[in-house]
Amino acid sequence: MDIKSLIRDVPDFPKKGIIFKDITPLLKDPKAFQEVIHKMAEHYKDQKINSIVAMESRGFILGGALAIQMGVSFIPVRKPGKLPWKTLQETYELEYGKDTLEIHQDSIAKGDKVLVLDDVLATGGTAAATIRLVERAGGNVIGACFLMHLGFLNGHEKLKSTPIFSILHY
Ligand code: AMP
């Protein structure tokens, strides 16, 4: 199946100069959505993962589906002030300014094998901050999984030794 044809490029969203990769046509196609989740599950099936940590908000859509498919825990990473319990926080640099992500401090057992998952790897700041959160919470990040890797933005360099798996490459 041609998964790439179900990703819609939306120029100048949310601001000028950004080509937004819209995954809603893919989510609308049950066979394509299933194929993506099955490919991800297949890739990690022998790694004895305990949990999937995904980032608000499109990471939740893929992460919830993959957690069910693999029979593992789902753990959300959210923007500040959204999680109700005690949190750990990581702040990271954006092109203009900073952003912060949070995880529940008791969400991961020490030594748990964690897969980090998001829809897009762009500059890598979001994924790198999430990896730091998981490590501070006691987890062992075994990989970072994305639907799309925008290779020209060199986000993989920020993820250093974490193995990356991506379904689509740009
Ligand atoms: P980054 O931290 O630069 O790797 O950005 C990754 C986060 O921003 C992910 O959560 C993506 O959902 C979102 N993102 C970045 N660039 C795009 C894009 N071109 N289209 C859609 N989402 C994007």
PDB file of C-alpha atoms and ligand atoms in Angstrom:
ATOM      1  CA  MET A   1       0.000   0.000   0.000  1.00  0.00           C
ATOM      2  CA  ASP A   2       1.236   3.503  -0.821  1.00  0.00           C
ATOM      3  CA  ILE A   3       1.262   5.012   2.677  1.00  0.00           C
ATOM      4  CA  LYS A   4       3.076   8.163   1.522  1.00  0.00           C
ATOM      5  CA  SER A   5       0.163   9.105  -0.748  1.00  0.00           C
ATOM      6  CA  LEU A   6      -2.013   9.340   2.400  1.00  0.00           C
ATOM      7  CA  ILE A   7       0.148  12.036   3.992  1.00  0.00           C
ATOM      8  CA  ARG A   8      -1.119  15.466   2.963  1.00  0.00           C
ATOM      9  CA  ASP A   9       1.367  18.330   2.651  1.00  0.00           C
ATOM     10  CA  VAL A  10      -0.164  21.556   3.931  1.00  0.00           C
ATOM     11  CA  PRO A  11       2.069  24.540   3.093  1.00  0.00           C
ATOM     12  CA  ASP A  12       2.436  27.430   5.557  1.00  0.00           C
ATOM     13  CA  PHE A  13       0.725  25.668   8.481  1.00  0.00           C
ATOM     14  CA  PRO A  14       0.812  26.471  11.388  1.00  0.00           C
ATOM     15  CA  LYS A  15       3.055  29.287  10.168  1.00  0.00           C
ATOM     16  CA  LYS A  16       4.697  30.526   6.988  1.00  0.00           C
ATOM     17  CA  GLY A  17       7.517  28.378   5.629  1.00  0.00           C
ATOM     18  CA  ILE A  18       6.445  25.124   7.339  1.00  0.00           C
ATOM     19  CA  ILE A  19       5.082  22.275   5.244  1.00  0.00           C
ATOM     20  CA  PHE A  20       2.810  20.480   7.690  1.00  0.00           C
ATOM     21  CA  LYS A  21       2.604  16.705   7.295  1.00  0.00           C
ATOM     22  CA  ASP A  22      -1.095  15.986   7.851  1.00  0.00           C
ATOM     23  CA  ILE A  23      -1.747  12.370   8.897  1.00  0.00           C
ATOM     24  CA  THR A  24      -5.577  12.595   8.940  1.00  0.00           C
ATOM     25  CA  PRO A  25      -5.995  11.017   5.443  1.00  0.00           C
ATOM     26  CA  LEU A  26      -3.967   8.032   6.712  1.00  0.00           C
ATOM     27  CA  LEU A  27      -5.997   7.764   9.936  1.00  0.00           C
ATOM     28  CA  LYS A  28      -9.185   7.803   7.870  1.00  0.00           C
ATOM     29  CA  ASP A  29      -8.065   4.733   5.915  1.00  0.00           C
ATOM     30  CA  PRO A  30      -8.425   1.731   8.274  1.00  0.00           C
ATOM     31  CA  LYS A  31      -6.274  -0.607   6.163  1.00  0.00           C
ATOM     32  CA  ALA A  32      -3.444   1.903   5.880  1.00  0.00           C
ATOM     33  CA  PHE A  33      -3.588   2.794   9.597  1.00  0.00           C
ATOM     34  CA  GLN A  34      -3.488  -0.921  10.444  1.00  0.00           C
ATOM     35  CA  GLU A  35      -0.569  -1.504   8.087  1.00  0.00           C
ATOM     36  CA  VAL A  36       1.471   1.242   9.738  1.00  0.00           C
ATOM     37  CA  ILE A  37       0.797  -0.103  13.241  1.00  0.00           C
ATOM     38  CA  HIS A  38       1.544  -3.683  12.141  1.00  0.00           C
ATOM     39  CA  LYS A  39       4.857  -2.609  10.590  1.00  0.00           C
ATOM     40  CA  MET A  40       5.893  -0.866  13.787  1.00  0.00           C
ATOM     41  CA  ALA A  41       4.845  -3.833  15.972  1.00  0.00           C
ATOM     42  CA  GLU A  42       6.707  -6.233  13.673  1.00  0.00           C
ATOM     43  CA  HIS A  43       9.893  -4.177  13.905  1.00  0.00           C
ATOM     44  CA  TYR A  44       9.933  -4.282  17.733  1.00  0.00           C
ATOM     45  CA  LYS A  45       8.361  -7.686  18.358  1.00  0.00           C
ATOM     46  CA  ASP A  46      11.520  -9.341  19.718  1.00  0.00           C
ATOM     47  CA  GLN A  47      12.641  -6.469  21.934  1.00  0.00           C
ATOM     48  CA  LYS A  48      10.565  -7.261  25.049  1.00  0.00           C
ATOM     49  CA  ILE A  49       9.253  -3.711  25.368  1.00  0.00           C
ATOM     50  CA  ASN A  50       7.405  -2.842  28.602  1.00  0.00           C
ATOM     51  CA  SER A  51       5.917   0.455  27.525  1.00  0.00           C
ATOM     52  CA  ILE A  52       5.397   2.982  24.790  1.00  0.00           C
ATOM     53  CA  VAL A  53       5.920   6.632  25.648  1.00  0.00           C
ATOM     54  CA  ALA A  54       4.284   8.991  23.161  1.00  0.00           C
ATOM     55  CA  MET A  55       4.080  12.741  22.869  1.00  0.00           C
ATOM     56  CA  GLU A  56       1.000  14.928  22.779  1.00  0.00           C
ATOM     57  CA  SER A  57      -0.915  14.984  20.621  1.00  0.00           C
ATOM     58  CA  ARG A  58      -0.536  13.033  17.369  1.00  0.00           C
ATOM     59  CA  GLY A  59       1.864  10.638  19.065  1.00  0.00           C
ATOM     60  CA  PHE A  60      -1.076   9.573  21.254  1.00  0.00           C
ATOM     61  CA  ILE A  61      -3.056   8.348  18.251  1.00  0.00           C
ATOM     62  CA  LEU A  62      -0.275   6.088  17.004  1.00  0.00           C
ATOM     63  CA  GLY A  63       0.988   5.224  20.489  1.00  0.00           C
ATOM     64  CA  GLY A  64      -2.370   4.051  21.811  1.00  0.00           C
ATOM     65  CA  ALA A  65      -2.903   1.828  18.791  1.00  0.00           C
ATOM     66  CA  LEU A  66       0.617   0.375  18.957  1.00  0.00           C
ATOM     67  CA  ALA A  67       0.375  -0.271  22.724  1.00  0.00           C
ATOM     68  CA  ILE A  68      -2.823  -2.288  22.183  1.00  0.00           C
ATOM     69  CA  GLN A  69      -1.284  -4.150  19.237  1.00  0.00           C
ATOM     70  CA  MET A  70       1.836  -5.063  21.242  1.00  0.00           C
ATOM     71  CA  GLY A  71       0.103  -5.639  24.576  1.00  0.00           C
ATOM     72  CA  VAL A  72       2.278  -3.111  26.441  1.00  0.00           C
ATOM     73  CA  SER A  73       1.686  -0.031  28.624  1.00  0.00           C
ATOM     74  CA  PHE A  74       0.950   3.385  27.176  1.00  0.00           C
ATOM     75  CA  ILE A  75       2.503   6.414  28.906  1.00  0.00           C
ATOM     76  CA  PRO A  76       1.683   9.986  27.843  1.00  0.00           C
ATOM     77  CA  VAL A  77       4.141  12.888  27.623  1.00  0.00           C
ATOM     78  CA  ARG A  78       2.308  16.214  27.675  1.00  0.00           C
ATOM     79  CA  LYS A  79       2.678  19.970  27.543  1.00  0.00           C
ATOM     80  CA  PRO A  80       3.072  21.669  30.954  1.00  0.00           C
ATOM     81  CA  GLY A  81       0.115  21.715  33.335  1.00  0.00           C
ATOM     82  CA  LYS A  82      -1.877  18.969  31.609  1.00  0.00           C
ATOM     83  CA  LEU A  83      -0.861  15.916  33.658  1.00  0.00           C
ATOM     84  CA  PRO A  84      -2.706  15.728  36.999  1.00  0.00           C
ATOM     85  CA  TRP A  85      -0.107  13.924  39.145  1.00  0.00           C
ATOM     86  CA  LYS A  86       3.508  14.744  40.134  1.00  0.00           C
ATOM     87  CA  THR A  87       5.687  15.283  37.071  1.00  0.00           C
ATOM     88  CA  LEU A  88       9.245  15.463  35.815  1.00  0.00           C
ATOM     89  CA  GLN A  89       9.904  18.248  33.306  1.00  0.00           C
ATOM     90  CA  GLU A  90      12.336  18.830  30.456  1.00  0.00           C
ATOM     91  CA  THR A  91      12.751  22.118  28.630  1.00  0.00           C
ATOM     92  CA  TYR A  92      14.210  22.242  25.125  1.00  0.00           C
ATOM     93  CA  GLU A  93      15.135  24.877  22.560  1.00  0.00           C
ATOM     94  CA  LEU A  94      12.904  25.707  19.622  1.00  0.00           C
ATOM     95  CA  GLU A  95      13.846  27.826  16.622  1.00  0.00           C
ATOM     96  CA  TYR A  96      12.364  30.788  18.496  1.00  0.00           C
ATOM     97  CA  GLY A  97      12.087  30.246  22.247  1.00  0.00           C
ATOM     98  CA  LYS A  98      11.661  27.172  24.404  1.00  0.00           C
ATOM     99  CA  ASP A  99       9.150  24.449  25.105  1.00  0.00           C
ATOM    100  CA  THR A 100       8.613  22.082  28.021  1.00  0.00           C
ATOM    101  CA  LEU A 101       7.337  18.516  28.248  1.00  0.00           C
ATOM    102  CA  GLU A 102       6.206  16.550  31.290  1.00  0.00           C
ATOM    103  CA  ILE A 103       5.828  12.905  32.315  1.00  0.00           C
ATOM    104  CA  HIS A 104       4.328  11.448  35.491  1.00  0.00           C
ATOM    105  CA  GLN A 105       7.248  10.745  37.811  1.00  0.00           C
ATOM    106  CA  ASP A 106       5.912   7.302  38.786  1.00  0.00           C
ATOM    107  CA  SER A 107       4.986   6.214  35.251  1.00  0.00           C
ATOM    108  CA  ILE A 108       8.001   3.971  34.593  1.00  0.00           C
ATOM    109  CA  ALA A 109       9.498   1.193  36.732  1.00  0.00           C
ATOM    110  CA  LYS A 110      13.290   1.196  37.058  1.00  0.00           C
ATOM    111  CA  GLY A 111      14.912  -0.585  34.117  1.00  0.00           C
ATOM    112  CA  ASP A 112      11.713  -0.825  32.061  1.00  0.00           C
ATOM    113  CA  LYS A 113      12.337  -1.110  28.336  1.00  0.00           C
ATOM    114  CA  VAL A 114      10.673   1.864  26.693  1.00  0.00           C
ATOM    115  CA  LEU A 115       9.900   2.719  23.085  1.00  0.00           C
ATOM    116  CA  VAL A 116       9.480   6.440  22.338  1.00  0.00           C
ATOM    117  CA  LEU A 117       6.976   7.145  19.570  1.00  0.00           C
ATOM    118  CA  ASP A 118       5.807  10.213  17.644  1.00  0.00           C
ATOM    119  CA  ASP A 119       4.343  11.008  14.236  1.00  0.00           C
ATOM    120  CA  VAL A 120       7.179  13.179  12.907  1.00  0.00           C
ATOM    121  CA  LEU A 121      10.916  13.433  13.649  1.00  0.00           C
ATOM    122  CA  ALA A 122      11.763  16.979  12.522  1.00  0.00           C
ATOM    123  CA  THR A 123      14.549  18.867  14.360  1.00  0.00           C
ATOM    124  CA  GLY A 124      14.605  16.202  17.082  1.00  0.00           C
ATOM    125  CA  GLY A 125      14.080  18.511  20.075  1.00  0.00           C
ATOM    126  CA  THR A 126      10.803  16.888  21.109  1.00  0.00           C
ATOM    127  CA  ALA A 127      12.113  13.332  20.904  1.00  0.00           C
ATOM    128  CA  ALA A 128      15.408  14.187  22.626  1.00  0.00           C
ATOM    129  CA  ALA A 129      13.550  15.845  25.532  1.00  0.00           C
ATOM    130  CA  THR A 130      11.227  12.834  25.798  1.00  0.00           C
ATOM    131  CA  ILE A 131      14.190  10.449  25.900  1.00  0.00           C
ATOM    132  CA  ARG A 132      15.713  12.513  28.733  1.00  0.00           C
ATOM    133  CA  LEU A 133      12.389  12.365  30.626  1.00  0.00           C
ATOM    134  CA  VAL A 134      12.188   8.579  30.280  1.00  0.00           C
ATOM    135  CA  GLU A 135      15.780   8.150  31.449  1.00  0.00           C
ATOM    136  CA  ARG A 136      15.231  10.441  34.456  1.00  0.00           C
ATOM    137  CA  ALA A 137      12.097   8.424  35.311  1.00  0.00           C
ATOM    138  CA  GLY A 138      14.259   5.269  35.396  1.00  0.00           C
ATOM    139  CA  GLY A 139      13.461   3.805  31.988  1.00  0.00           C
ATOM    140  CA  ASN A 140      15.778   2.314  29.415  1.00  0.00           C
ATOM    141  CA  VAL A 141      14.999   3.735  25.956  1.00  0.00           C
ATOM    142  CA  ILE A 142      15.456   0.920  23.454  1.00  0.00           C
ATOM    143  CA  GLY A 143      14.402   2.937  20.416  1.00  0.00           C
ATOM    144  CA  ALA A 144      12.596   5.899  18.902  1.00  0.00           C
ATOM    145  CA  CYS A 145       9.885   5.157  16.357  1.00  0.00           C
ATOM    146  CA  PHE A 146       8.277   7.618  13.938  1.00  0.00           C
ATOM    147  CA  LEU A 147       5.786   7.496  11.148  1.00  0.00           C
ATOM    148  CA  MET A 148       7.902  10.074   9.281  1.00  0.00           C
ATOM    149  CA  HIS A 149      11.526  11.124   9.440  1.00  0.00           C
ATOM    150  CA  LEU A 150      12.296  14.507   7.870  1.00  0.00           C
ATOM    151  CA  GLY A 151      15.959  13.627   7.331  1.00  0.00           C
ATOM    152  CA  PHE A 152      16.950  17.026   5.921  1.00  0.00           C
ATOM    153  CA  LEU A 153      16.371  18.595   9.375  1.00  0.00           C
ATOM    154  CA  ASN A 154      19.023  16.323  10.956  1.00  0.00           C
ATOM    155  CA  GLY A 155      16.912  15.481  14.010  1.00  0.00           C
ATOM    156  CA  HIS A 156      18.612  12.083  14.229  1.00  0.00           C
ATOM    157  CA  GLU A 157      21.807  13.848  15.334  1.00  0.00           C
ATOM    158  CA  LYS A 158      20.059  14.984  18.533  1.00  0.00           C
ATOM    159  CA  LEU A 159      19.007  11.411  19.356  1.00  0.00           C
ATOM    160  CA  LYS A 160      22.648  10.277  19.438  1.00  0.00           C
ATOM    161  CA  SER A 161      22.845   6.550  20.235  1.00  0.00           C
ATOM    162  CA  THR A 162      19.091   5.842  20.307  1.00  0.00           C
ATOM    163  CA  PRO A 163      18.189   3.550  17.376  1.00  0.00           C
ATOM    164  CA  ILE A 164      15.598   5.155  15.073  1.00  0.00           C
ATOM    165  CA  PHE A 165      12.949   3.365  13.060  1.00  0.00           C
ATOM    166  CA  SER A 166      10.695   5.242  10.671  1.00  0.00           C
ATOM    167  CA  ILE A 167       8.048   4.062   8.214  1.00  0.00           C
ATOM    168  CA  LEU A 168       8.419   7.017   5.790  1.00  0.00           C
ATOM    169  CA  HIS A 169      11.479   9.059   4.865  1.00  0.00           C
ATOM    170  CA  TYR A 170      11.639  12.534   3.369  1.00  0.00           C
TER     171      TYR A 170
HETATM  172  P1  AMP B   1      10.858  18.409  16.371  1.00  0.00           P
HETATM  173  O1  AMP B   1      10.958  18.609  17.859  1.00  0.00           O
HETATM  174  O2  AMP B   1      11.346  19.564  15.591  1.00  0.00           O
HETATM  175  O3  AMP B   1      11.478  17.094  15.945  1.00  0.00           O
HETATM  176  O4  AMP B   1       9.321  18.354  16.021  1.00  0.00           O
HETATM  177  C1  AMP B   1       8.599  17.219  16.266  1.00  0.00           C
HETATM  178  C2  AMP B   1       7.216  17.521  16.740  1.00  0.00           C
HETATM  179  O5  AMP B   1       6.606  18.581  16.030  1.00  0.00           O
HETATM  180  C3  AMP B   1       6.354  16.310  16.525  1.00  0.00           C
HETATM  181  O6  AMP B   1       5.545  16.127  17.676  1.00  0.00           O
HETATM  182  C4  AMP B   1       5.539  16.632  15.301  1.00  0.00           C
HETATM  183  O7  AMP B   1       4.197  16.251  15.484  1.00  0.00           O
HETATM  184  C5  AMP B   1       5.643  18.125  15.114  1.00  0.00           C
HETATM  185  N1  AMP B   1       6.104  18.495  13.771  1.00  0.00           N
HETATM  186  C6  AMP B   1       7.294  19.029  13.453  1.00  0.00           C
HETATM  187  N2  AMP B   1       7.384  19.317  12.152  1.00  0.00           N
HETATM  188  C7  AMP B   1       6.230  18.900  11.606  1.00  0.00           C
HETATM  189  C8  AMP B   1       5.704  18.904  10.270  1.00  0.00           C
HETATM  190  N3  AMP B   1       6.388  19.374   9.218  1.00  0.00           N
HETATM  191  N4  AMP B   1       4.460  18.395  10.076  1.00  0.00           N
HETATM  192  C9  AMP B   1       3.750  17.915  11.125  1.00  0.00           C
HETATM  193  N5  AMP B   1       4.185  17.903  12.391  1.00  0.00           N
HETATM  194  C10 AMP B   1       5.415  18.387  12.639  1.00  0.00           C
END
